[in-house]
Amino acid sequence: PRLFHPGRWAAIPDMPGAPSQLNDALIGEWPFGQKGAPLWHMDQPIERLLRLCEKYPRVCLGWTGEGPVGCDAYRQRMEEVDAFLGNRWPVIHMMRGVKVAFDYPFHSADSTSLAQNGHRYDDPLTDGLFKAIMSLTNA
């Protein structure tokens, strides 16, 4: 129920490193409609990012390359994304992106991931999401 409060949303669980088609199928299993934001991994085709942005009001970006968010490889890929989006940046949330939150026109950013810390929280919303993520990654 807390997910349906005004302004609330959640990242749709996916599998980093999996092919785009598999993650697209997982998006189709999300039971909460537009209250979810799909994740585009930055090693995937930019065309997929555009498709997600056309379908969802918010999309999350996840860095999957070598080095931390903000490293040279990250910035090189973000320059490609920036050139592709131009002046039409949609609502984008940068996962683990507090360090770079003001470097690009992100709508929001967070400092860590639910997959790393979800087990630390004892409430129905995060506990259920954490168990769902773990069941996907351990499948």
Coordinates of N, CA and C in Angstrom, one line a residue:
P1 N 0.8 -1.2 0.0 CA 0.0 0.0 0.0 C 0.8 1.3 0.0
R2 N 2.0 1.3 0.6 CA 2.8 2.5 0.7 C 3.3 2.9 -0.7
L3 N 3.4 2.0 -1.6 CA 3.9 2.3 -3.0 C 2.9 3.2 -3.7
F4 N 1.6 3.2 -3.2 CA 0.6 3.9 -3.9 C 0.3 5.3 -3.3
H5 N 1.2 5.8 -2.4 CA 1.1 7.1 -1.9 C 1.6 8.1 -3.0
P6 N 1.1 9.3 -3.1 CA 1.5 10.2 -4.2 C 3.0 10.4 -4.2
G7 N 3.6 10.4 -5.4 CA 5.0 10.6 -5.5 C 5.9 9.4 -5.3
R8 N 5.3 8.3 -4.9 CA 6.1 7.1 -4.6 C 6.3 6.3 -5.9
W9 N 7.4 5.7 -6.1 CA 7.7 4.8 -7.2 C 8.8 3.8 -6.7
A10 N 9.1 2.8 -7.5 CA 10.1 1.8 -7.1 C 10.8 1.4 -8.4
A11 N 12.1 1.0 -8.3 CA 12.8 0.4 -9.4 C 12.3 -1.0 -9.7
I12 N 12.0 -1.3 -10.9 CA 11.5 -2.6 -11.3 C 12.7 -3.6 -11.2
P13 N 12.6 -4.7 -10.4 CA 13.8 -5.6 -10.3 C 14.1 -6.2 -11.7
D14 N 15.4 -6.3 -11.9 CA 15.9 -6.9 -13.1 C 17.2 -7.7 -12.8
M15 N 17.8 -8.2 -13.9 CA 19.1 -9.0 -13.7 C 20.2 -8.3 -14.5
P16 N 21.1 -7.6 -13.7 CA 22.2 -7.0 -14.4 C 23.1 -8.0 -15.1
G17 N 23.5 -7.6 -16.3 CA 24.3 -8.5 -17.2 C 23.5 -9.4 -18.0
A18 N 22.2 -9.5 -17.8 CA 21.3 -10.3 -18.6 C 21.0 -9.6 -19.9
P19 N 20.7 -10.4 -21.0 CA 20.3 -9.7 -22.2 C 19.1 -8.8 -22.0
S20 N 19.0 -7.8 -22.9 CA 17.9 -6.8 -22.8 C 16.5 -7.5 -22.9
Q21 N 16.4 -8.6 -23.7 CA 15.2 -9.3 -23.9 C 14.7 -9.9 -22.6
L22 N 15.6 -10.4 -21.8 CA 15.2 -11.0 -20.6 C 14.7 -10.0 -19.6
N23 N 15.5 -8.9 -19.5 CA 15.0 -7.8 -18.6 C 13.7 -7.2 -19.1
D24 N 13.5 -7.1 -20.4 CA 12.2 -6.6 -20.9 C 11.1 -7.6 -20.5
A25 N 11.3 -8.8 -20.5 CA 10.3 -9.8 -20.0 C 10.0 -9.6 -18.5
L26 N 11.1 -9.4 -17.7 CA 10.9 -9.1 -16.3 C 10.1 -7.9 -16.1
I27 N 10.2 -6.9 -16.9 CA 9.4 -5.6 -16.8 C 8.0 -6.0 -16.9
G28 N 7.7 -6.9 -17.9 CA 6.3 -7.3 -18.1 C 5.7 -8.0 -17.0
E29 N 6.5 -8.5 -16.0 CA 5.9 -9.2 -14.9 C 5.7 -8.3 -13.7
W30 N 6.1 -7.0 -13.8 CA 5.9 -6.0 -12.7 C 4.4 -5.8 -12.5
P31 N 3.9 -6.0 -11.3 CA 2.5 -6.0 -11.1 C 1.9 -4.6 -10.7
F32 N 2.8 -3.5 -10.7 CA 2.4 -2.2 -10.2 C 2.3 -1.2 -11.3
G33 N 2.4 -1.6 -12.5 CA 2.2 -0.6 -13.7 C 3.2 0.5 -13.6
Q34 N 2.7 1.7 -13.8 CA 3.5 2.9 -13.9 C 4.2 3.4 -12.6
K35 N 3.9 2.7 -11.5 CA 4.6 2.9 -10.2 C 6.0 2.3 -10.2
G36 N 6.4 1.7 -11.3 CA 7.7 1.2 -11.4 C 8.5 1.9 -12.5
A37 N 9.8 1.9 -12.2 CA 10.7 2.5 -13.2 C 11.7 1.4 -13.7
P38 N 11.7 1.1 -15.0 CA 12.6 0.1 -15.4 C 14.1 0.6 -15.4
L39 N 15.0 -0.3 -15.4 CA 16.4 0.0 -15.3 C 17.1 -0.2 -16.6
W40 N 17.8 0.8 -17.1 CA 18.6 0.6 -18.3 C 20.0 0.5 -17.9
H41 N 20.7 -0.6 -18.2 CA 22.1 -0.8 -17.8 C 22.9 -0.1 -19.0
M42 N 23.9 0.6 -18.6 CA 24.6 1.5 -19.5 C 25.5 0.7 -20.5
D43 N 25.5 -0.6 -20.4 CA 26.2 -1.4 -21.4 C 25.2 -1.9 -22.5
Q44 N 24.0 -1.5 -22.4 CA 22.9 -1.9 -23.3 C 22.8 -0.9 -24.4
P45 N 22.2 -1.2 -25.5 CA 22.0 -0.2 -26.6 C 21.2 1.0 -26.2
I46 N 21.6 2.2 -26.6 CA 20.9 3.4 -26.3 C 19.5 3.4 -26.8
E47 N 19.3 2.7 -27.9 CA 17.9 2.6 -28.4 C 17.0 2.0 -27.4
R48 N 17.4 1.1 -26.6 CA 16.6 0.5 -25.5 C 16.2 1.5 -24.5
L49 N 17.2 2.4 -24.2 CA 16.9 3.5 -23.3 C 15.8 4.4 -23.8
L50 N 15.8 4.7 -25.1 CA 14.8 5.5 -25.7 C 13.4 4.8 -25.7
R51 N 13.4 3.5 -25.9 CA 12.1 2.7 -25.9 C 11.5 2.8 -24.5
L52 N 12.4 2.6 -23.5 CA 11.9 2.6 -22.1 C 11.4 4.0 -21.7
C53 N 12.1 5.1 -22.2 CA 11.7 6.4 -21.9 C 10.3 6.8 -22.6
E54 N 10.1 6.2 -23.7 CA 8.8 6.4 -24.4 C 7.6 5.8 -23.6
K55 N 7.9 4.6 -23.0 CA 6.8 3.9 -22.4 C 6.6 4.2 -20.9
Y56 N 7.6 4.6 -20.2 CA 7.5 4.9 -18.7 C 7.8 6.3 -18.4
P57 N 7.2 6.8 -17.4 CA 7.4 8.2 -17.0 C 8.7 8.5 -16.3
R58 N 9.4 7.4 -15.9 CA 10.7 7.5 -15.2 C 11.5 6.3 -15.5
V59 N 12.8 6.5 -15.8 CA 13.7 5.4 -16.1 C 14.9 5.5 -15.2
C60 N 15.4 4.4 -14.7 CA 16.6 4.4 -13.9 C 17.8 4.0 -14.8
L61 N 19.0 4.6 -14.6 CA 20.2 4.3 -15.3 C 21.1 3.6 -14.3
G62 N 21.7 2.5 -14.7 CA 22.6 1.7 -13.9 C 24.0 1.5 -14.6
W63 N 25.0 2.0 -13.9 CA 26.4 1.8 -14.5 C 26.8 0.4 -14.3
T64 N 27.3 -0.3 -15.4 CA 27.7 -1.7 -15.3 C 29.2 -1.9 -15.8
G65 N 29.9 -0.8 -16.0 CA 31.2 -0.9 -16.6 C 32.3 -1.0 -15.5
E66 N 33.5 -1.0 -16.0 CA 34.7 -1.1 -15.1 C 34.8 0.2 -14.4
G67 N 35.2 0.2 -13.1 CA 35.4 1.4 -12.3 C 34.1 1.9 -11.7
P68 N 34.2 2.8 -10.8 CA 33.0 3.4 -10.1 C 32.2 4.3 -11.0
V69 N 31.0 4.6 -10.6 CA 30.2 5.7 -11.2 C 31.0 7.0 -11.1
G70 N 31.1 7.6 -12.3 CA 31.9 8.9 -12.3 C 33.3 8.7 -12.9
C71 N 33.8 7.4 -13.1 CA 35.1 7.2 -13.7 C 35.1 7.6 -15.2
D72 N 36.2 7.6 -15.8 CA 36.4 8.0 -17.2 C 35.5 7.2 -18.1
A73 N 35.4 5.9 -18.0 CA 34.6 5.1 -18.8 C 33.1 5.5 -18.7
Y74 N 32.7 5.7 -17.4 CA 31.3 6.1 -17.2 C 31.0 7.5 -17.9
R75 N 31.9 8.4 -17.8 CA 31.7 9.7 -18.4 C 31.7 9.6 -19.9
Q76 N 32.5 8.8 -20.5 CA 32.5 8.6 -21.9 C 31.1 8.1 -22.4
R77 N 30.6 7.1 -21.7 CA 29.3 6.5 -22.0 C 28.2 7.6 -21.8
M78 N 28.3 8.3 -20.7 CA 27.3 9.4 -20.5 C 27.3 10.4 -21.6
E79 N 28.5 10.7 -22.1 CA 28.6 11.7 -23.2 C 27.8 11.2 -24.4
E80 N 27.9 9.9 -24.7 CA 27.1 9.3 -25.8 C 25.6 9.4 -25.5
V81 N 25.2 9.1 -24.3 CA 23.8 9.2 -23.9 C 23.3 10.7 -24.0
D82 N 24.1 11.6 -23.5 CA 23.8 13.0 -23.6 C 23.6 13.5 -25.0
A83 N 24.5 13.1 -25.9 CA 24.5 13.5 -27.3 C 23.2 12.9 -27.9
F84 N 22.8 11.7 -27.6 CA 21.7 11.0 -28.1 C 20.4 11.7 -27.7
L85 N 20.3 12.1 -26.4 CA 19.1 12.7 -25.8 C 19.0 14.2 -26.1
G86 N 20.1 14.8 -26.3 CA 20.1 16.2 -26.6 C 19.4 17.1 -25.6
N87 N 18.5 17.9 -26.1 CA 17.7 18.8 -25.2 C 16.4 18.1 -24.7
R88 N 16.2 16.9 -25.0 CA 15.0 16.2 -24.6 C 15.2 15.1 -23.5
W89 N 15.9 15.5 -22.5 CA 16.1 14.5 -21.4 C 14.8 14.2 -20.7
P90 N 14.4 12.9 -20.6 CA 13.3 12.5 -19.9 C 13.6 12.5 -18.4
V91 N 12.6 12.0 -17.6 CA 12.9 11.9 -16.1 C 13.7 10.6 -15.9
I92 N 15.0 10.9 -15.5 CA 15.9 9.8 -15.3 C 16.5 9.8 -13.9
H93 N 16.5 8.6 -13.2 CA 17.0 8.4 -11.9 C 18.4 7.7 -12.1
M94 N 19.5 8.2 -11.5 CA 20.8 7.6 -11.6 C 21.0 6.7 -10.4
M95 N 21.1 5.4 -10.6 CA 21.4 4.5 -9.5 C 22.8 4.7 -9.0
R96 N 23.0 4.8 -7.7 CA 24.3 5.0 -7.1 C 25.0 6.2 -7.7
G97 N 24.2 7.3 -7.9 CA 24.7 8.4 -8.7 C 24.8 9.7 -7.9
V98 N 24.9 9.7 -6.6 CA 24.9 10.9 -5.9 C 26.2 11.7 -6.3
K99 N 27.3 11.0 -6.5 CA 28.5 11.7 -6.9 C 28.4 12.5 -8.2
V100 N 27.6 12.0 -9.1 CA 27.4 12.7 -10.4 C 26.1 13.3 -10.6
A101 N 25.3 13.5 -9.5 CA 23.9 14.0 -9.6 C 23.8 15.3 -10.3
F102 N 24.8 16.2 -10.2 CA 24.7 17.5 -10.8 C 25.5 17.6 -12.1
D103 N 26.1 16.5 -12.6 CA 26.9 16.6 -13.8 C 26.0 16.4 -15.1
Y104 N 24.9 15.8 -14.9 CA 23.9 15.6 -16.0 C 22.5 16.0 -15.5
P105 N 21.6 16.2 -16.4 CA 20.2 16.6 -16.0 C 19.4 15.4 -15.4
F106 N 19.9 14.7 -14.4 CA 19.1 13.7 -13.8 C 18.0 14.3 -12.9
H107 N 16.9 13.6 -12.9 CA 15.8 14.1 -12.0 C 16.1 13.7 -10.6
S108 N 16.8 12.6 -10.3 CA 17.1 12.1 -9.0 C 18.2 11.1 -9.0
A109 N 18.8 10.8 -7.9 CA 19.9 9.9 -7.8 C 19.8 9.3 -6.4
D110 N 20.4 8.1 -6.2 CA 20.5 7.5 -4.9 C 22.0 7.2 -4.6
S111 N 22.2 6.7 -3.4 CA 23.6 6.5 -3.0 C 24.0 5.0 -2.9
T112 N 23.1 4.1 -2.9 CA 23.4 2.7 -2.9 C 22.2 1.9 -3.5
S113 N 22.3 0.6 -3.5 CA 21.2 -0.2 -4.1 C 20.5 -1.0 -3.1
L114 N 19.2 -1.3 -3.5 CA 18.4 -2.2 -2.6 C 19.0 -3.6 -2.6
A115 N 19.6 -4.0 -3.7 CA 20.2 -5.3 -3.7 C 21.3 -5.5 -2.7
Q116 N 22.0 -4.4 -2.4 CA 23.1 -4.5 -1.5 C 22.6 -4.3 0.0
N117 N 21.6 -3.6 0.2 CA 21.2 -3.3 1.6 C 19.8 -3.6 1.9
G118 N 19.0 -4.2 1.0 CA 17.6 -4.5 1.3 C 17.4 -5.4 2.5
H119 N 18.4 -6.3 2.8 CA 18.2 -7.2 3.9 C 18.3 -6.5 5.3
R120 N 18.7 -5.2 5.3 CA 18.8 -4.5 6.5 C 17.5 -3.9 7.0
Y121 N 16.5 -3.9 6.1 CA 15.3 -3.2 6.4 C 14.2 -4.2 6.8
D122 N 13.4 -3.8 7.8 CA 12.4 -4.7 8.3 C 11.0 -4.1 8.1
D123 N 10.6 -4.0 6.8 CA 9.2 -3.5 6.6 C 8.7 -4.3 5.3
P124 N 7.4 -4.3 5.2 CA 6.8 -5.2 4.1 C 7.2 -4.8 2.7
L125 N 7.3 -3.5 2.4 CA 7.6 -3.1 1.1 C 9.1 -3.5 0.7
T126 N 10.0 -3.1 1.4 CA 11.4 -3.4 1.1 C 11.7 -4.9 1.2
D127 N 11.1 -5.5 2.2 CA 11.4 -7.0 2.4 C 10.9 -7.7 1.2
G128 N 9.7 -7.4 0.7 CA 9.1 -8.1 -0.4 C 9.9 -7.9 -1.7
L129 N 10.4 -6.6 -1.9 CA 11.2 -6.3 -3.1 C 12.5 -7.0 -3.0
F130 N 13.1 -7.0 -1.8 CA 14.4 -7.7 -1.6 C 14.3 -9.2 -1.9
K131 N 13.3 -9.8 -1.4 CA 13.1 -11.3 -1.7 C 12.8 -11.5 -3.2
A132 N 12.1 -10.6 -3.8 CA 11.9 -10.8 -5.3 C 13.2 -10.7 -6.0
I133 N 14.0 -9.7 -5.7 CA 15.3 -9.5 -6.4 C 16.2 -10.8 -6.1
M134 N 16.2 -11.2 -4.9 CA 17.1 -12.4 -4.6 C 16.6 -13.6 -5.3
S135 N 15.3 -13.8 -5.5 CA 14.8 -15.0 -6.2 C 15.1 -14.9 -7.6
L136 N 15.2 -13.7 -8.2 CA 15.6 -13.6 -9.6 C 17.1 -13.8 -9.8
T137 N 17.9 -13.3 -8.9 CA 19.3 -13.4 -9.1 C 19.8 -14.8 -8.7
N138 N 19.1 -15.5 -7.9 CA 19.5 -16.9 -7.5 C 18.9 -18.0 -8.3
A139 N 18.1 -17.5 -9.3 CA 17.4 -18.5 -10.2 C 18.4 -19.3 -11.0

